[in-house]
Amino acid sequence: MAHRILIVDDSPSIRRMIAQALSAEGYDVAACSSGAEAIGEANRERVDVVVTDLNMPEVDGLELTRQLRKLPHTASCPILILTTETSPSRKEDAKQAGANGWILKPFQEETLVRAIRSVCQRSGATA
């Protein structure tokens, strides 16, 4: 069974680009357009890794990370933050919320795939 990756971004083009890249690598991909939708998806289906945008309306990536950390089945799930922000304080905020990694936009698909492989290996996520 492939690792299941949950992509959360309010940009349809970013969701589509990431989904295509990860599907081509053999990952099972689900995509949500908001943090609230992602929480619902995480409650319905298994999630091995979450890739979320930082800045989204209503439930942003930091709040999504905090809420996922409170759920028993996603408490230890790797979470990667995607953002254009370079502020060290925002990066620290993400770390404090429970994020496992930080990827700056724009990024190469290979960078994202490497990061996902790395967090899966470190977390011991089984495929």
CSV table of N, CA and C in Angstrom, one decimal:
chain,number,residue,atom,x,y,z
A,1,MET,N,0.8,-1.2,0.0
A,1,MET,CA,0.0,0.0,0.0
A,1,MET,C,0.9,1.2,0.0
A,2,ALA,N,0.6,2.2,-0.9
A,2,ALA,CA,1.3,3.4,-1.0
A,2,ALA,C,1.1,4.3,0.2
A,3,HIS,N,2.1,5.1,0.5
A,3,HIS,CA,1.9,6.2,1.5
A,3,HIS,C,0.8,7.1,1.1
A,4,ARG,N,0.0,7.5,2.0
A,4,ARG,CA,-1.1,8.5,1.6
A,4,ARG,C,-0.7,9.9,2.1
A,5,ILE,N,-0.6,10.8,1.1
A,5,ILE,CA,-0.2,12.2,1.3
A,5,ILE,C,-1.4,13.1,1.2
A,6,LEU,N,-1.6,13.9,2.2
A,6,LEU,CA,-2.7,14.9,2.2
A,6,LEU,C,-2.1,16.3,1.8
A,7,ILE,N,-2.5,16.8,0.7
A,7,ILE,CA,-2.0,18.1,0.3
A,7,ILE,C,-3.1,19.2,0.6
A,8,VAL,N,-2.7,20.3,1.3
A,8,VAL,CA,-3.6,21.3,1.7
A,8,VAL,C,-3.1,22.6,1.2
A,9,ASP,N,-3.8,23.2,0.2
A,9,ASP,CA,-3.4,24.5,-0.3
A,9,ASP,C,-4.7,25.1,-0.9
A,10,ASP,N,-4.8,26.4,-0.7
A,10,ASP,CA,-6.0,27.1,-1.3
A,10,ASP,C,-5.8,27.4,-2.8
A,11,SER,N,-4.6,27.2,-3.4
A,11,SER,CA,-4.4,27.4,-4.8
A,11,SER,C,-4.6,26.1,-5.5
A,12,PRO,N,-5.6,26.1,-6.4
A,12,PRO,CA,-5.8,24.8,-7.2
A,12,PRO,C,-4.6,24.4,-8.1
A,13,SER,N,-3.9,25.4,-8.6
A,13,SER,CA,-2.8,25.1,-9.5
A,13,SER,C,-1.6,24.4,-8.6
A,14,ILE,N,-1.4,24.9,-7.4
A,14,ILE,CA,-0.4,24.3,-6.5
A,14,ILE,C,-0.8,22.8,-6.2
A,15,ARG,N,-2.1,22.7,-5.8
A,15,ARG,CA,-2.6,21.3,-5.4
A,15,ARG,C,-2.4,20.4,-6.6
A,16,ARG,N,-2.8,20.8,-7.8
A,16,ARG,CA,-2.7,20.0,-9.0
A,16,ARG,C,-1.2,19.6,-9.3
A,17,MET,N,-0.3,20.6,-9.2
A,17,MET,CA,1.1,20.4,-9.5
A,17,MET,C,1.7,19.4,-8.5
A,18,ILE,N,1.4,19.5,-7.2
A,18,ILE,CA,1.9,18.6,-6.2
A,18,ILE,C,1.3,17.2,-6.4
A,19,ALA,N,0.0,17.2,-6.6
A,19,ALA,CA,-0.6,15.9,-6.7
A,19,ALA,C,-0.1,15.1,-7.9
A,20,GLN,N,0.2,15.8,-9.0
A,20,GLN,CA,0.7,15.1,-10.2
A,20,GLN,C,2.1,14.6,-9.9
A,21,ALA,N,2.9,15.4,-9.3
A,21,ALA,CA,4.3,15.0,-8.9
A,21,ALA,C,4.4,13.8,-8.0
A,22,LEU,N,3.5,13.9,-7.0
A,22,LEU,CA,3.6,12.8,-6.0
A,22,LEU,C,2.9,11.5,-6.5
A,23,SER,N,1.8,11.7,-7.3
A,23,SER,CA,1.2,10.5,-7.9
A,23,SER,C,2.2,9.8,-8.8
A,24,ALA,N,3.0,10.6,-9.6
A,24,ALA,CA,4.0,10.0,-10.5
A,24,ALA,C,5.0,9.2,-9.7
A,25,GLU,N,5.2,9.5,-8.4
A,25,GLU,CA,6.2,8.8,-7.6
A,25,GLU,C,5.6,7.6,-6.9
A,26,GLY,N,4.3,7.4,-7.1
A,26,GLY,CA,3.6,6.2,-6.5
A,26,GLY,C,2.9,6.5,-5.2
A,27,TYR,N,2.8,7.7,-4.8
A,27,TYR,CA,2.1,8.1,-3.6
A,27,TYR,C,0.6,8.1,-3.9
A,28,ASP,N,-0.2,7.8,-2.9
A,28,ASP,CA,-1.7,7.9,-2.9
A,28,ASP,C,-1.9,9.3,-2.4
A,29,VAL,N,-2.5,10.2,-3.2
A,29,VAL,CA,-2.7,11.6,-2.9
A,29,VAL,C,-4.1,12.0,-2.7
A,30,ALA,N,-4.4,12.8,-1.6
A,30,ALA,CA,-5.6,13.4,-1.4
A,30,ALA,C,-5.4,14.9,-1.3
A,31,ALA,N,-6.3,15.7,-1.8
A,31,ALA,CA,-6.0,17.2,-1.8
A,31,ALA,C,-7.2,17.9,-1.2
A,32,CYS,N,-6.9,18.9,-0.4
A,32,CYS,CA,-8.0,19.8,0.2
A,32,CYS,C,-7.6,21.2,0.0
A,33,SER,N,-8.7,22.0,-0.1
A,33,SER,CA,-8.5,23.5,-0.4
A,33,SER,C,-8.5,24.3,0.8
A,34,SER,N,-8.7,23.7,2.0
A,34,SER,CA,-8.7,24.5,3.2
A,34,SER,C,-8.3,23.6,4.4
A,35,GLY,N,-7.9,24.3,5.5
A,35,GLY,CA,-7.5,23.6,6.7
A,35,GLY,C,-8.7,22.8,7.3
A,36,ALA,N,-9.9,23.5,7.3
A,36,ALA,CA,-11.1,22.8,7.8
A,36,ALA,C,-11.4,21.5,7.0
A,37,GLU,N,-11.3,21.6,5.7
A,37,GLU,CA,-11.6,20.4,4.9
A,37,GLU,C,-10.5,19.3,5.2
A,38,ALA,N,-9.3,19.7,5.4
A,38,ALA,CA,-8.2,18.8,5.7
A,38,ALA,C,-8.5,18.0,7.0
A,39,ILE,N,-9.0,18.7,8.0
A,39,ILE,CA,-9.3,18.1,9.3
A,39,ILE,C,-10.4,17.0,9.1
A,40,GLY,N,-11.4,17.4,8.3
A,40,GLY,CA,-12.4,16.4,8.0
A,40,GLY,C,-11.8,15.2,7.3
A,41,GLU,N,-11.0,15.4,6.3
A,41,GLU,CA,-10.4,14.3,5.5
A,41,GLU,C,-9.5,13.5,6.5
A,42,ALA,N,-8.7,14.1,7.3
A,42,ALA,CA,-7.9,13.3,8.3
A,42,ALA,C,-8.7,12.5,9.2
A,43,ASN,N,-9.9,12.9,9.5
A,43,ASN,CA,-10.8,12.2,10.4
A,43,ASN,C,-11.5,11.0,9.7
A,44,ARG,N,-11.6,11.1,8.4
A,44,ARG,CA,-12.2,10.0,7.6
A,44,ARG,C,-11.3,9.0,7.0
A,45,GLU,N,-10.0,9.4,6.7
A,45,GLU,CA,-9.1,8.5,6.0
A,45,GLU,C,-7.7,8.5,6.6
A,46,ARG,N,-7.0,7.5,6.4
A,46,ARG,CA,-5.6,7.4,6.9
A,46,ARG,C,-4.8,8.4,6.2
A,47,VAL,N,-3.9,9.1,6.9
A,47,VAL,CA,-3.0,10.1,6.4
A,47,VAL,C,-1.6,9.7,6.9
A,48,ASP,N,-0.6,9.6,6.0
A,48,ASP,CA,0.8,9.3,6.4
A,48,ASP,C,1.6,10.5,6.5
A,49,VAL,N,1.4,11.5,5.6
A,49,VAL,CA,2.1,12.8,5.6
A,49,VAL,C,1.2,13.9,5.2
A,50,VAL,N,1.3,15.0,5.8
A,50,VAL,CA,0.5,16.2,5.4
A,50,VAL,C,1.5,17.3,4.8
A,51,VAL,N,1.1,17.8,3.7
A,51,VAL,CA,1.8,18.9,3.1
A,51,VAL,C,0.9,20.1,3.0
A,52,THR,N,1.1,21.1,3.8
A,52,THR,CA,0.2,22.2,3.9
A,52,THR,C,0.8,23.6,3.6
A,53,ASP,N,0.0,24.4,2.9
A,53,ASP,CA,0.4,25.8,2.8
A,53,ASP,C,0.3,26.5,4.1
A,54,LEU,N,1.1,27.5,4.3
A,54,LEU,CA,1.1,28.2,5.6
A,54,LEU,C,0.0,29.2,5.6
A,55,ASN,N,-0.2,30.0,4.6
A,55,ASN,CA,-1.2,31.1,4.6
A,55,ASN,C,-2.4,30.7,3.8
A,56,MET,N,-3.4,30.4,4.5
A,56,MET,CA,-4.7,30.1,4.0
A,56,MET,C,-5.8,30.8,4.8
A,57,PRO,N,-7.0,31.1,4.1
A,57,PRO,CA,-8.0,31.7,4.9
A,57,PRO,C,-8.6,30.8,6.0
A,58,GLU,N,-9.2,31.4,7.0
A,58,GLU,CA,-9.8,30.7,8.1
A,58,GLU,C,-8.9,29.8,8.9
A,59,VAL,N,-8.6,28.6,8.6
A,59,VAL,CA,-7.7,27.7,9.3
A,59,VAL,C,-6.4,27.7,8.5
A,60,ASP,N,-5.4,28.4,9.0
A,60,ASP,CA,-4.1,28.5,8.2
A,60,ASP,C,-3.3,27.2,8.6
A,61,GLY,N,-2.1,27.1,8.0
A,61,GLY,CA,-1.2,25.9,8.1
A,61,GLY,C,-0.8,25.7,9.6
A,62,LEU,N,-0.6,26.8,10.3
A,62,LEU,CA,-0.2,26.6,11.7
A,62,LEU,C,-1.3,26.1,12.5
A,63,GLU,N,-2.5,26.6,12.4
A,63,GLU,CA,-3.7,26.1,13.1
A,63,GLU,C,-4.0,24.7,12.7
A,64,LEU,N,-3.9,24.4,11.4
A,64,LEU,CA,-4.1,23.0,11.0
A,64,LEU,C,-3.1,22.1,11.6
A,65,THR,N,-1.9,22.5,11.7
A,65,THR,CA,-0.9,21.6,12.3
A,65,THR,C,-1.2,21.4,13.8
A,66,ARG,N,-1.6,22.5,14.5
A,66,ARG,CA,-2.0,22.3,15.9
A,66,ARG,C,-3.1,21.4,16.1
A,67,GLN,N,-4.1,21.5,15.2
A,67,GLN,CA,-5.3,20.7,15.4
A,67,GLN,C,-5.0,19.2,15.0
A,68,LEU,N,-4.2,19.0,14.0
A,68,LEU,CA,-3.8,17.6,13.7
A,68,LEU,C,-3.0,17.0,14.8
A,69,ARG,N,-2.2,17.7,15.5
A,69,ARG,CA,-1.4,17.2,16.6
A,69,ARG,C,-2.3,16.8,17.7
A,70,LYS,N,-3.5,17.3,17.8
A,70,LYS,CA,-4.4,16.9,18.9
A,70,LYS,C,-5.2,15.6,18.6
A,71,LEU,N,-5.3,15.3,17.3
A,71,LEU,CA,-6.0,14.0,17.0
A,71,LEU,C,-5.1,12.8,17.2
A,72,PRO,N,-5.6,11.8,17.8
A,72,PRO,CA,-4.8,10.6,18.1
A,72,PRO,C,-4.1,10.0,16.9
A,73,HIS,N,-4.9,9.9,15.8
A,73,HIS,CA,-4.4,9.2,14.6
A,73,HIS,C,-3.5,10.1,13.7
A,74,THR,N,-3.4,11.4,14.0
A,74,THR,CA,-2.4,12.3,13.3
A,74,THR,C,-1.4,13.0,14.2
A,75,ALA,N,-1.4,12.6,15.4
A,75,ALA,CA,-0.5,13.2,16.4
A,75,ALA,C,1.0,13.1,16.0
A,76,SER,N,1.3,12.0,15.4
A,76,SER,CA,2.8,11.8,15.1
A,76,SER,C,3.0,11.8,13.6
A,77,CYS,N,2.0,12.2,12.8
A,77,CYS,CA,2.0,12.2,11.3
A,77,CYS,C,3.0,13.3,10.9
A,78,PRO,N,3.9,13.1,10.0
A,78,PRO,CA,4.8,14.2,9.6
A,78,PRO,C,4.0,15.3,8.8
A,79,ILE,N,4.3,16.5,9.2
A,79,ILE,CA,3.7,17.7,8.5
A,79,ILE,C,4.7,18.6,8.0
A,80,LEU,N,4.6,18.8,6.7
A,80,LEU,CA,5.5,19.8,6.0
A,80,LEU,C,4.8,21.0,5.6
A,81,ILE,N,5.4,22.2,5.9
A,81,ILE,CA,4.8,23.5,5.6
A,81,ILE,C,5.4,24.0,4.3
A,82,LEU,N,4.5,24.5,3.4
A,82,LEU,CA,4.9,25.1,2.2
A,82,LEU,C,4.6,26.6,2.3
A,83,THR,N,5.6,27.4,1.9
A,83,THR,CA,5.3,28.9,2.1
A,83,THR,C,6.3,29.7,1.3
A,84,THR,N,5.9,30.9,1.1
A,84,THR,CA,6.8,31.9,0.5
A,84,THR,C,7.5,32.7,1.5
A,85,GLU,N,7.1,32.5,2.8
A,85,GLU,CA,7.7,33.3,3.9
A,85,GLU,C,9.1,32.8,4.3
A,86,THR,N,10.0,33.7,4.6
A,86,THR,CA,11.3,33.4,5.0
A,86,THR,C,11.6,33.8,6.4
A,87,SER,N,10.7,34.4,7.1
A,87,SER,CA,10.9,34.9,8.4
A,87,SER,C,11.3,33.7,9.4
A,88,PRO,N,12.4,33.9,10.1
A,88,PRO,CA,12.8,32.9,11.1
A,88,PRO,C,11.7,32.7,12.2
A,89,SER,N,11.0,33.8,12.5
A,89,SER,CA,10.0,33.7,13.6
A,89,SER,C,8.8,32.8,13.1
A,90,ARG,N,8.4,33.0,11.9
A,90,ARG,CA,7.3,32.1,11.4
A,90,ARG,C,7.7,30.7,11.3
A,91,LYS,N,9.0,30.4,10.9
A,91,LYS,CA,9.5,29.1,10.9
A,91,LYS,C,9.5,28.5,12.3
A,92,GLU,N,9.9,29.3,13.3
A,92,GLU,CA,9.9,28.8,14.6
A,92,GLU,C,8.4,28.6,15.1
A,93,ASP,N,7.5,29.4,14.7
A,93,ASP,CA,6.1,29.2,15.0
A,93,ASP,C,5.6,27.9,14.5
A,94,ALA,N,6.0,27.6,13.2
A,94,ALA,CA,5.6,26.3,12.6
A,94,ALA,C,6.2,25.1,13.4
A,95,LYS,N,7.4,25.2,13.8
A,95,LYS,CA,8.1,24.2,14.6
A,95,LYS,C,7.4,24.0,15.9
A,96,GLN,N,7.0,25.1,16.6
A,96,GLN,CA,6.3,25.0,17.9
A,96,GLN,C,4.9,24.4,17.7
A,97,ALA,N,4.3,24.7,16.5
A,97,ALA,CA,3.0,24.1,16.3
A,97,ALA,C,3.1,22.6,16.1
A,98,GLY,N,4.3,22.1,15.7
A,98,GLY,CA,4.4,20.7,15.5
A,98,GLY,C,4.8,20.3,14.1
A,99,ALA,N,5.2,21.2,13.2
A,99,ALA,CA,5.6,20.9,11.9
A,99,ALA,C,6.9,20.2,11.9
A,100,ASN,N,7.1,19.3,10.9
A,100,ASN,CA,8.4,18.6,10.8
A,100,ASN,C,9.3,19.2,9.8
A,101,GLY,N,8.8,20.0,8.9
A,101,GLY,CA,9.7,20.6,7.8
A,101,GLY,C,9.1,21.8,7.2
A,102,TRP,N,9.9,22.5,6.5
A,102,TRP,CA,9.6,23.8,5.9
A,102,TRP,C,10.1,23.9,4.5
A,103,ILE,N,9.3,24.1,3.5
A,103,ILE,CA,9.8,24.1,2.1
A,103,ILE,C,9.3,25.5,1.5
A,104,LEU,N,10.3,26.2,1.0
A,104,LEU,CA,10.0,27.5,0.4
A,104,LEU,C,9.5,27.4,-1.0
A,105,LYS,N,8.4,28.1,-1.3
A,105,LYS,CA,7.9,28.3,-2.7
A,105,LYS,C,8.7,29.4,-3.4
A,106,PRO,N,8.9,29.3,-4.6
A,106,PRO,CA,8.7,28.1,-5.5
A,106,PRO,C,9.7,27.0,-5.2
A,107,PHE,N,9.4,25.8,-5.4
A,107,PHE,CA,10.3,24.7,-5.1
A,107,PHE,C,10.3,23.7,-6.3
A,108,GLN,N,11.4,23.0,-6.4
A,108,GLN,CA,11.5,21.9,-7.4
A,108,GLN,C,10.7,20.7,-6.9
A,109,GLU,N,10.1,20.0,-7.8
A,109,GLU,CA,9.3,18.8,-7.4
A,109,GLU,C,10.2,17.8,-6.7
A,110,GLU,N,11.5,17.7,-7.1
A,110,GLU,CA,12.4,16.8,-6.5
A,110,GLU,C,12.7,17.1,-5.1
A,111,THR,N,12.6,18.4,-4.7
A,111,THR,CA,12.8,18.8,-3.4
A,111,THR,C,11.7,18.3,-2.5
A,112,LEU,N,10.5,18.5,-3.0
A,112,LEU,CA,9.3,18.0,-2.2
A,112,LEU,C,9.3,16.5,-2.1
A,113,VAL,N,9.6,15.8,-3.1
A,113,VAL,CA,9.7,14.3,-3.1
A,113,VAL,C,10.7,13.8,-2.1
A,114,ARG,N,11.9,14.5,-2.2
A,114,ARG,CA,13.0,14.1,-1.2
A,114,ARG,C,12.5,14.3,0.2
A,115,ALA,N,11.9,15.5,0.5
A,115,ALA,CA,11.4,15.8,1.8
A,115,ALA,C,10.4,14.8,2.3
A,116,ILE,N,9.5,14.4,1.5
A,116,ILE,CA,8.5,13.4,1.8
A,116,ILE,C,9.1,12.0,2.1
A,117,ARG,N,10.0,11.6,1.3
A,117,ARG,CA,10.8,10.3,1.5
A,117,ARG,C,11.5,10.4,2.8
A,118,SER,N,12.1,11.5,3.1
A,118,SER,CA,12.9,11.7,4.4
A,118,SER,C,12.0,11.6,5.6
A,119,VAL,N,10.9,12.3,5.6
A,119,VAL,CA,10.0,12.2,6.8
A,119,VAL,C,9.3,10.9,6.9
A,120,CYS,N,9.0,10.2,5.8
A,120,CYS,CA,8.5,8.9,5.9
A,120,CYS,C,9.5,7.9,6.5
A,121,GLN,N,10.7,8.0,6.1
A,121,GLN,CA,11.8,7.1,6.7
A,121,GLN,C,12.0,7.4,8.2
A,122,ARG,N,12.0,8.7,8.5
A,122,ARG,CA,12.3,9.1,9.9
A,122,ARG,C,11.1,8.7,10.8
A,123,SER,N,9.9,8.8,10.3
A,123,SER,CA,8.7,8.5,11.1
A,123,SER,C,8.4,7.0,11.2
A,124,GLY,N,9.0,6.3,10.3
A,124,GLY,CA,8.8,4.8,10.2
A,124,GLY,C,7.4,4.6,9.6
A,125,ALA,N,6.8,5.5,8.9
A,125,ALA,CA,5.5,5.3,8.3
A,125,ALA,C,5.6,4.1,7.4
A,126,THR,N,4.7,3.3,7.5
A,126,THR,CA,4.7,2.1,6.7
A,126,THR,C,3.8,2.3,5.5
A,127,ALA,N,4.2,1.8,4.4
A,127,ALA,CA,3.4,1.9,3.1
A,127,ALA,C,2.5,0.8,3.0
